[in-house]
CSV table of N, CA and C in Angstrom, one decimal:
chain,number,residue,atom,x,y,z
A,1,MET,N,12.0,12.0,17.2
A,1,MET,CA,13.1,11.3,18.0
A,1,MET,C,14.3,11.1,17.1
A,2,LYS,N,14.1,10.7,15.8
A,2,LYS,CA,15.3,10.5,14.9
A,2,LYS,C,16.1,11.8,14.7
A,3,LYS,N,15.3,13.0,14.7
A,3,LYS,CA,16.0,14.3,14.6
A,3,LYS,C,17.0,14.4,15.8
A,4,THR,N,16.5,14.0,17.0
A,4,THR,CA,17.4,14.1,18.1
A,4,THR,C,18.6,13.3,18.0
A,5,TYR,N,18.5,12.1,17.4
A,5,TYR,CA,19.6,11.2,17.2
A,5,TYR,C,20.6,11.8,16.2
A,6,ARG,N,20.0,12.5,15.2
A,6,ARG,CA,20.9,13.1,14.2
A,6,ARG,C,21.7,14.2,14.8
A,7,ILE,N,21.0,15.0,15.6
A,7,ILE,CA,21.7,16.2,16.2
A,7,ILE,C,22.8,15.6,17.2
A,8,ALA,N,22.5,14.6,18.0
A,8,ALA,CA,23.5,14.1,18.9
A,8,ALA,C,24.6,13.5,18.1
A,9,ALA,N,24.3,12.8,17.0
A,9,ALA,CA,25.4,12.3,16.2
A,9,ALA,C,26.3,13.4,15.6
A,10,ALA,N,25.6,14.5,15.2
A,10,ALA,CA,26.4,15.6,14.6
A,10,ALA,C,27.3,16.2,15.7
A,11,LEU,N,26.8,16.3,16.9
A,11,LEU,CA,27.6,16.9,18.0
A,11,LEU,C,28.9,16.0,18.2
A,12,LEU,N,28.6,14.7,18.2
A,12,LEU,CA,29.8,13.7,18.4
A,12,LEU,C,30.7,13.8,17.2
A,13,LEU,N,30.2,13.9,16.0
A,13,LEU,CA,31.0,14.0,14.8
A,13,LEU,C,31.9,15.3,14.9
A,14,CYS,N,31.3,16.4,15.4
A,14,CYS,CA,32.0,17.7,15.5
A,14,CYS,C,33.2,17.5,16.4
A,15,ALA,N,32.9,16.8,17.6
A,15,ALA,CA,34.0,16.6,18.5
A,15,ALA,C,35.1,15.8,17.9
A,16,LEU,N,34.7,14.7,17.2
A,16,LEU,CA,35.7,13.8,16.6
A,16,LEU,C,36.5,14.6,15.5
A,17,ALA,N,35.8,15.4,14.8
A,17,ALA,CA,36.5,16.2,13.8
A,17,ALA,C,37.6,17.1,14.4
A,18,GLY,N,37.2,17.6,15.6
A,18,GLY,CA,38.2,18.5,16.3
A,18,GLY,C,39.4,17.7,16.6
A,19,LEU,N,39.2,16.4,17.1
A,19,LEU,CA,40.4,15.6,17.4
A,19,LEU,C,41.2,15.3,16.2
A,20,ALA,N,40.5,15.1,15.0
A,20,ALA,CA,41.3,14.8,13.8
A,20,ALA,C,42.1,15.9,13.4
A,21,GLN,N,41.8,17.2,13.8
A,21,GLN,CA,42.6,18.3,13.4
A,21,GLN,C,43.7,18.7,14.4
A,22,ALA,N,43.9,17.8,15.4
A,22,ALA,CA,44.9,18.1,16.4
A,22,ALA,C,46.3,18.2,15.7
A,23,GLN,N,47.2,19.0,16.3
A,23,GLN,CA,48.5,19.2,15.7
A,23,GLN,C,49.2,17.8,15.6
A,24,ASP,N,50.1,17.7,14.6
A,24,ASP,CA,50.8,16.4,14.5
A,24,ASP,C,51.6,16.0,15.7
A,25,LYS,N,52.1,17.0,16.4
A,25,LYS,CA,52.9,16.6,17.6
A,25,LYS,C,52.1,16.0,18.7
A,26,ASP,N,50.8,16.3,18.7
A,26,ASP,CA,49.9,15.8,19.7
A,26,ASP,C,49.2,14.5,19.3
A,27,ARG,N,49.3,14.2,18.0
A,27,ARG,CA,48.6,13.1,17.4
A,27,ARG,C,49.4,11.8,17.6
A,28,PRO,N,48.8,10.7,18.2
A,28,PRO,CA,49.5,9.5,18.3
A,28,PRO,C,49.8,8.9,16.9
A,29,PRO,N,50.8,8.0,16.8
A,29,PRO,CA,51.0,7.3,15.5
A,29,PRO,C,49.7,6.6,15.0
A,30,ALA,N,49.5,6.6,13.7
A,30,ALA,CA,48.3,6.0,13.1
A,30,ALA,C,48.0,4.6,13.6
A,31,ALA,N,49.0,3.8,13.8
A,31,ALA,CA,48.8,2.4,14.1
A,31,ALA,C,48.6,2.2,15.6
A,32,ALA,N,48.9,3.2,16.4
A,32,ALA,CA,48.7,3.1,17.9
A,32,ALA,C,47.3,3.3,18.2
A,33,PRO,N,46.8,2.5,19.2
A,33,PRO,CA,45.4,2.7,19.6
A,33,PRO,C,45.3,4.0,20.4
A,34,LEU,N,44.1,4.6,20.3
A,34,LEU,CA,43.9,5.9,20.9
A,34,LEU,C,43.8,5.7,22.4
A,35,PRO,N,44.3,6.6,23.2
A,35,PRO,CA,44.4,6.5,24.6
A,35,PRO,C,43.0,6.8,25.3
A,36,THR,N,42.9,6.5,26.5
A,36,THR,CA,41.6,6.8,27.3
A,36,THR,C,41.7,8.3,27.5
A,37,TRP,N,40.5,8.8,27.9
A,37,TRP,CA,40.4,10.3,28.2
A,37,TRP,C,41.5,10.8,29.1
A,38,GLU,N,41.7,10.0,30.2
A,38,GLU,CA,42.7,10.4,31.2
A,38,GLU,C,44.1,10.4,30.7
A,39,GLN,N,44.4,9.7,29.6
A,39,GLN,CA,45.7,9.6,29.0
A,39,GLN,C,45.9,10.7,28.0
A,40,LEU,N,44.9,11.4,27.5
A,40,LEU,CA,45.0,12.4,26.5
A,40,LEU,C,45.8,13.6,27.2
A,41,THR,N,46.5,14.3,26.3
A,41,THR,CA,47.2,15.5,26.8
A,41,THR,C,46.1,16.6,26.9
A,42,PRO,N,46.4,17.7,27.7
A,42,PRO,CA,45.5,18.8,27.7
A,42,PRO,C,45.1,19.4,26.4
A,43,ALA,N,46.1,19.4,25.5
A,43,ALA,CA,45.9,19.9,24.1
A,43,ALA,C,44.9,19.0,23.4
A,44,GLN,N,45.1,17.7,23.5
A,44,GLN,CA,44.2,16.8,22.8
A,44,GLN,C,42.7,16.9,23.4
A,45,ARG,N,42.6,17.0,24.7
A,45,ARG,CA,41.3,17.2,25.3
A,45,ARG,C,40.6,18.5,24.8
A,46,ASP,N,41.4,19.6,24.7
A,46,ASP,CA,40.9,20.8,24.2
A,46,ASP,C,40.5,20.7,22.8
A,47,GLU,N,41.2,20.0,22.0
A,47,GLU,CA,40.8,19.8,20.6
A,47,GLU,C,39.5,19.1,20.5
A,48,LEU,N,39.2,18.2,21.3
A,48,LEU,CA,37.9,17.4,21.3
A,48,LEU,C,36.8,18.3,21.8
A,49,ILE,N,37.0,19.2,22.7
A,49,ILE,CA,36.0,20.0,23.3
A,49,ILE,C,35.7,21.3,22.6
A,50,ALA,N,36.7,21.8,21.9
A,50,ALA,CA,36.7,23.1,21.3
A,50,ALA,C,35.5,23.4,20.5
A,51,PRO,N,35.1,22.5,19.5
A,51,PRO,CA,33.9,22.7,18.7
A,51,PRO,C,32.6,22.9,19.5
A,52,MET,N,32.5,22.1,20.6
A,52,MET,CA,31.3,22.1,21.4
A,52,MET,C,31.3,23.4,22.2
A,53,ARG,N,32.5,23.8,22.7
A,53,ARG,CA,32.6,25.1,23.5
A,53,ARG,C,32.2,26.3,22.7
A,54,GLU,N,32.7,26.3,21.4
A,54,GLU,CA,32.4,27.4,20.5
A,54,GLU,C,30.9,27.5,20.2
A,55,ARG,N,30.3,26.3,20.0
A,55,ARG,CA,28.9,26.3,19.7
A,55,ARG,C,28.1,26.7,20.9
A,56,TRP,N,28.5,26.2,22.1
A,56,TRP,CA,27.8,26.5,23.3
A,56,TRP,C,27.8,28.0,23.6
A,57,ASN,N,29.0,28.7,23.4
A,57,ASN,CA,29.1,30.1,23.7
A,57,ASN,C,28.4,30.9,22.6
A,58,ARG,N,28.4,30.4,21.4
A,58,ARG,CA,27.8,31.2,20.3
A,58,ARG,C,26.3,31.2,20.3
A,59,SER,N,25.6,30.2,21.0
A,59,SER,CA,24.2,30.0,20.9
A,59,SER,C,23.6,29.8,22.3
A,60,PRO,N,23.5,30.9,23.1
A,60,PRO,CA,22.9,30.7,24.5
A,60,PRO,C,21.5,30.2,24.4
A,61,GLU,N,20.7,30.5,23.4
A,61,GLU,CA,19.3,30.1,23.3
A,61,GLU,C,19.2,28.6,23.0
A,62,ASP,N,20.3,28.0,22.6
A,62,ASP,CA,20.3,26.5,22.2
A,62,ASP,C,20.9,25.7,23.3
A,63,ARG,N,21.4,26.2,24.4
A,63,ARG,CA,22.1,25.5,25.4
A,63,ARG,C,21.3,24.4,26.0
A,64,GLN,N,20.0,24.6,26.4
A,64,GLN,CA,19.2,23.6,27.0
A,64,GLN,C,19.0,22.4,26.0
A,65,ARG,N,18.7,22.8,24.8
A,65,ARG,CA,18.5,21.7,23.8
A,65,ARG,C,19.8,20.9,23.6
A,66,MET,N,21.0,21.6,23.5
A,66,MET,CA,22.2,20.8,23.4
A,66,MET,C,22.5,20.0,24.6
A,67,TYR,N,22.2,20.5,25.8
A,67,TYR,CA,22.4,19.7,27.0
A,67,TYR,C,21.5,18.5,27.0
A,68,ASP,N,20.2,18.7,26.6
A,68,ASP,CA,19.3,17.6,26.6
A,68,ASP,C,19.7,16.5,25.6
A,69,HIS,N,20.2,16.9,24.4
A,69,HIS,CA,20.6,16.0,23.4
A,69,HIS,C,21.8,15.2,23.9
A,70,ALA,N,22.8,15.9,24.5
A,70,ALA,CA,24.0,15.2,25.0
A,70,ALA,C,23.5,14.1,26.1
A,71,HIS,N,22.6,14.5,26.9
A,71,HIS,CA,22.1,13.6,27.9
A,71,HIS,C,21.5,12.3,27.3
A,72,ARG,N,20.6,12.6,26.3
A,72,ARG,CA,20.0,11.5,25.6
A,72,ARG,C,21.0,10.6,24.9
A,73,TRP,N,22.0,11.2,24.3
A,73,TRP,CA,23.0,10.4,23.6
A,73,TRP,C,23.7,9.5,24.6
A,74,ARG,N,24.0,10.0,25.8
A,74,ARG,CA,24.7,9.1,26.8
A,74,ARG,C,23.8,8.0,27.3
A,75,THR,N,22.5,8.1,27.2
A,75,THR,CA,21.6,7.1,27.7
A,75,THR,C,21.2,6.1,26.6
A,76,MET,N,21.7,6.3,25.3
A,76,MET,CA,21.4,5.4,24.2
A,76,MET,C,22.2,4.2,24.3
A,77,SER,N,21.6,3.1,23.8
A,77,SER,CA,22.3,1.8,23.7
A,77,SER,C,23.3,2.0,22.5
A,78,PRO,N,24.3,1.1,22.4
A,78,PRO,CA,25.2,1.1,21.3
A,78,PRO,C,24.4,0.9,20.0
A,79,GLU,N,23.3,0.1,20.0
A,79,GLU,CA,22.5,-0.1,18.8
A,79,GLU,C,21.8,1.2,18.4
A,80,GLN,N,21.3,1.9,19.4
A,80,GLN,CA,20.6,3.2,19.1
A,80,GLN,C,21.6,4.2,18.5
A,81,ARG,N,22.8,4.2,19.0
A,81,ARG,CA,23.8,5.1,18.5
A,81,ARG,C,24.2,4.8,17.1
A,82,ARG,N,24.3,3.5,16.8
A,82,ARG,CA,24.6,3.1,15.4
A,82,ARG,C,23.5,3.6,14.5
A,83,GLU,N,22.2,3.4,14.9
A,83,GLU,CA,21.1,3.8,14.1
A,83,GLU,C,21.1,5.3,13.9
A,84,ALA,N,21.4,6.1,15.0
A,84,ALA,CA,21.5,7.5,14.9
A,84,ALA,C,22.6,7.9,13.9
A,85,ARG,N,23.7,7.3,13.9
A,85,ARG,CA,24.8,7.6,12.9
A,85,ARG,C,24.4,7.3,11.5
A,86,LYS,N,23.7,6.2,11.3
A,86,LYS,CA,23.2,5.8,10.0
A,86,LYS,C,22.2,6.9,9.5
A,87,GLY,N,21.3,7.3,10.4
A,87,GLY,CA,20.3,8.3,10.0
A,87,GLY,C,21.0,9.6,9.6
A,88,MET,N,22.0,10.0,10.4
A,88,MET,CA,22.7,11.2,10.1
A,88,MET,C,23.4,11.1,8.7
A,89,GLN,N,24.0,10.0,8.4
A,89,GLN,CA,24.7,9.8,7.1
A,89,GLN,C,23.6,9.9,6.0
A,90,ARG,N,22.5,9.2,6.2
A,90,ARG,CA,21.4,9.3,5.2
A,90,ARG,C,21.0,10.7,5.0
A,91,TRP,N,20.8,11.5,6.1
A,91,TRP,CA,20.4,12.9,6.0
A,91,TRP,C,21.4,13.7,5.2
A,92,GLU,N,22.7,13.5,5.4
A,92,GLU,CA,23.7,14.2,4.8
A,92,GLU,C,23.8,13.9,3.3
A,93,GLN,N,23.4,12.7,2.9
A,93,GLN,CA,23.5,12.3,1.5
A,93,GLN,C,22.2,12.7,0.7
A,94,MET,N,21.1,13.1,1.4
A,94,MET,CA,19.9,13.5,0.7
A,94,MET,C,20.0,14.8,-0.1
A,95,ASP,N,19.3,14.8,-1.2
A,95,ASP,CA,19.3,16.1,-1.9
A,95,ASP,C,18.3,17.1,-1.2
A,96,PRO,N,18.5,18.3,-1.5
A,96,PRO,CA,17.7,19.4,-0.7
A,96,PRO,C,16.2,19.2,-0.8
A,97,GLN,N,15.7,18.7,-1.9
A,97,GLN,CA,14.2,18.5,-2.1
A,97,GLN,C,13.8,17.4,-1.2
A,98,LYS,N,14.5,16.3,-1.1
A,98,LYS,CA,14.1,15.2,-0.2
A,98,LYS,C,14.2,15.6,1.2
A,99,ARG,N,15.2,16.4,1.6
A,99,ARG,CA,15.3,16.9,3.0
A,99,ARG,C,14.1,17.8,3.3
A,100,GLU,N,13.6,18.6,2.4
A,100,GLU,CA,12.5,19.4,2.7
A,100,GLU,C,11.2,18.6,2.9
A,101,GLN,N,11.1,17.5,2.1
A,101,GLN,CA,10.0,16.6,2.2
A,101,GLN,C,10.1,15.8,3.5
A,102,ALA,N,11.3,15.4,3.9
A,102,ALA,CA,11.5,14.7,5.2
A,102,ALA,C,11.1,15.6,6.4
A,103,ARG,N,11.5,16.9,6.3
A,103,ARG,CA,11.1,17.9,7.4
A,103,ARG,C,9.6,18.0,7.5
A,104,ALA,N,9.0,18.1,6.3
A,104,ALA,CA,7.5,18.3,6.3
A,104,ALA,C,6.8,17.1,6.9
A,105,LEU,N,7.3,15.9,6.5
A,105,LEU,CA,6.7,14.7,7.1
A,105,LEU,C,7.0,14.6,8.6
A,106,PHE,N,8.2,14.9,9.0
A,106,PHE,CA,8.5,14.9,10.5
A,106,PHE,C,7.6,15.9,11.2
A,107,GLU,N,7.5,17.1,10.7
A,107,GLU,CA,6.6,18.1,11.4
A,107,GLU,C,5.2,17.7,11.5
A,108,HIS,N,4.7,17.1,10.4
A,108,HIS,CA,3.3,16.6,10.4
A,108,HIS,C,3.1,15.5,11.4
A,109,MET,N,4.1,14.6,11.5
A,109,MET,CA,4.0,13.4,12.4
A,109,MET,C,4.3,13.8,13.9
A,110,ARG,N,4.9,14.9,14.2
A,110,ARG,CA,5.3,15.3,15.5
A,110,ARG,C,4.1,15.3,16.5
A,111,GLY,N,3.0,15.8,16.1
A,111,GLY,CA,1.8,15.9,17.0
A,111,GLY,C,0.9,14.6,17.0
A,112,MET,N,1.3,13.6,16.2
A,112,MET,CA,0.4,12.5,16.1
A,112,MET,C,0.6,11.5,17.2
A,113,SER,N,-0.4,10.7,17.4
A,113,SER,CA,-0.3,9.5,18.4
A,113,SER,C,0.6,8.5,17.7
A,114,PRO,N,1.2,7.6,18.5
A,114,PRO,CA,2.0,6.5,17.9
A,114,PRO,C,1.2,5.7,16.9
A,115,GLU,N,-0.1,5.4,17.1
A,115,GLU,CA,-0.9,4.7,16.2
A,115,GLU,C,-1.1,5.4,14.9
A,116,ASP,N,-1.3,6.7,15.0
A,116,ASP,CA,-1.5,7.5,13.8
A,116,ASP,C,-0.2,7.6,13.0
A,117,ARG,N,0.9,7.7,13.7
A,117,ARG,CA,2.2,7.8,13.0
A,117,ARG,C,2.5,6.5,12.2
A,118,LYS,N,2.2,5.4,12.9
A,118,LYS,CA,2.4,4.1,12.3
A,118,LYS,C,1.5,3.9,11.0
A,119,ALA,N,0.3,4.4,11.1
A,119,ALA,CA,-0.6,4.3,10.0
A,119,ALA,C,-0.1,5.2,8.8
A,120,LEU,N,0.4,6.4,9.1
A,120,LEU,CA,0.9,7.3,8.1
A,120,LEU,C,2.1,6.7,7.5
A,121,LYS,N,3.0,6.1,8.3
A,121,LYS,CA,4.2,5.4,7.7
A,121,LYS,C,3.8,4.3,6.7
A,122,GLU,N,2.8,3.5,7.1
A,122,GLU,CA,2.4,2.4,6.2
A,122,GLU,C,1.8,3.0,4.9
A,123,LYS,N,1.0,4.0,5.1
A,123,LYS,CA,0.4,4.7,3.9
A,123,LYS,C,1.5,5.3,3.0
A,124,TRP,N,2.5,5.9,3.6
A,124,TRP,CA,3.6,6.5,2.9
A,124,TRP,C,4.3,5.5,2.1
A,125,ARG,N,4.6,4.3,2.6
A,125,ARG,CA,5.3,3.3,1.9
A,125,ARG,C,4.5,2.8,0.7
A,126,GLU,N,3.2,2.9,0.8
A,126,GLU,CA,2.4,2.4,-0.3
A,126,GLU,C,2.2,3.5,-1.4
A,127,MET,N,2.5,4.7,-1.1
A,127,MET,CA,2.2,5.8,-2.1
A,127,MET,C,3.2,5.7,-3.2
A,128,THR,N,2.7,6.2,-4.4
A,128,THR,CA,3.6,6.3,-5.5
A,128,THR,C,4.4,7.7,-5.4
A,129,PRO,N,5.5,7.9,-6.1
A,129,PRO,CA,6.2,9.1,-6.0
A,129,PRO,C,5.2,10.3,-6.3
A,130,GLU,N,4.3,10.2,-7.2
A,130,GLU,CA,3.4,11.3,-7.5
A,130,GLU,C,2.5,11.6,-6.3
A,131,GLN,N,2.0,10.5,-5.7
A,131,GLN,CA,1.1,10.7,-4.5
A,131,GLN,C,1.9,11.3,-3.4
A,132,ARG,N,3.2,11.0,-3.2
A,132,ARG,CA,4.0,11.6,-2.2
A,132,ARG,C,4.2,13.1,-2.4
A,133,LYS,N,4.4,13.4,-3.7
A,133,LYS,CA,4.6,14.8,-4.1
A,133,LYS,C,3.4,15.6,-3.8
A,134,GLN,N,2.2,15.0,-4.1
A,134,GLN,CA,0.9,15.7,-3.8
A,134,GLN,C,0.8,15.8,-2.3
A,135,TRP,N,1.1,14.8,-1.5
A,135,TRP,CA,0.9,14.9,-0.1
A,135,TRP,C,1.8,16.0,0.4
A,136,PHE,N,3.1,16.1,-0.1
A,136,PHE,CA,4.0,17.1,0.3
A,136,PHE,C,3.5,18.5,0.0
A,137,GLU,N,2.9,18.7,-1.2
A,137,GLU,CA,2.4,20.0,-1.5
A,137,GLU,C,1.3,20.4,-0.6
A,138,GLU,N,0.5,19.4,-0.2
A,138,GLU,CA,-0.7,19.7,0.7
A,138,GLU,C,-0.2,20.0,2.1
A,139,ASN,N,0.9,19.4,2.5
A,139,ASN,CA,1.3,19.4,3.9
A,139,ASN,C,2.6,20.2,4.2
A,140,ARG,N,3.1,20.9,3.2
A,140,ARG,CA,4.4,21.6,3.3
A,140,ARG,C,4.2,22.7,4.4
A,141,SER,N,5.3,22.7,5.2
A,141,SER,CA,5.3,23.8,6.3
A,141,SER,C,5.5,25.1,5.6
A,142,LYS,N,4.8,26.1,6.1
A,142,LYS,CA,5.0,27.5,5.6
A,142,LYS,C,6.2,28.1,6.2
A,143,PRO,N,7.0,28.9,5.4
A,143,PRO,CA,8.2,29.5,5.9
A,143,PRO,C,7.9,30.6,6.9
């Protein structure tokens, strides 16, 4: 589920990055509050949507997943969205080895019952770094 939040947060960040790259003539002064969607110019709206449009057109096989993620994002509470953003930031700051370990842990937990996931999380917190490394080597997903 956290992976879903990270992807939704990434989609939102892509859209916001597009807005940040709007031409200076379309950009409101820095001190001015940003307008509502209806008050944006067509060029500003296009800047927001362009990254998503490009990704949508580039990856037909991912469209259902993107649509589902967008729907889930809209149904999240503000607190869930904040947590999703924090998770995305944590993921971006992780070194590649830790990311690989996180993927392996996520894949391993995907098919578990909530009770088994909770037990594994507790066990993981109690493990030493050496034990975690050993667990990772035993449970690493095959390429």
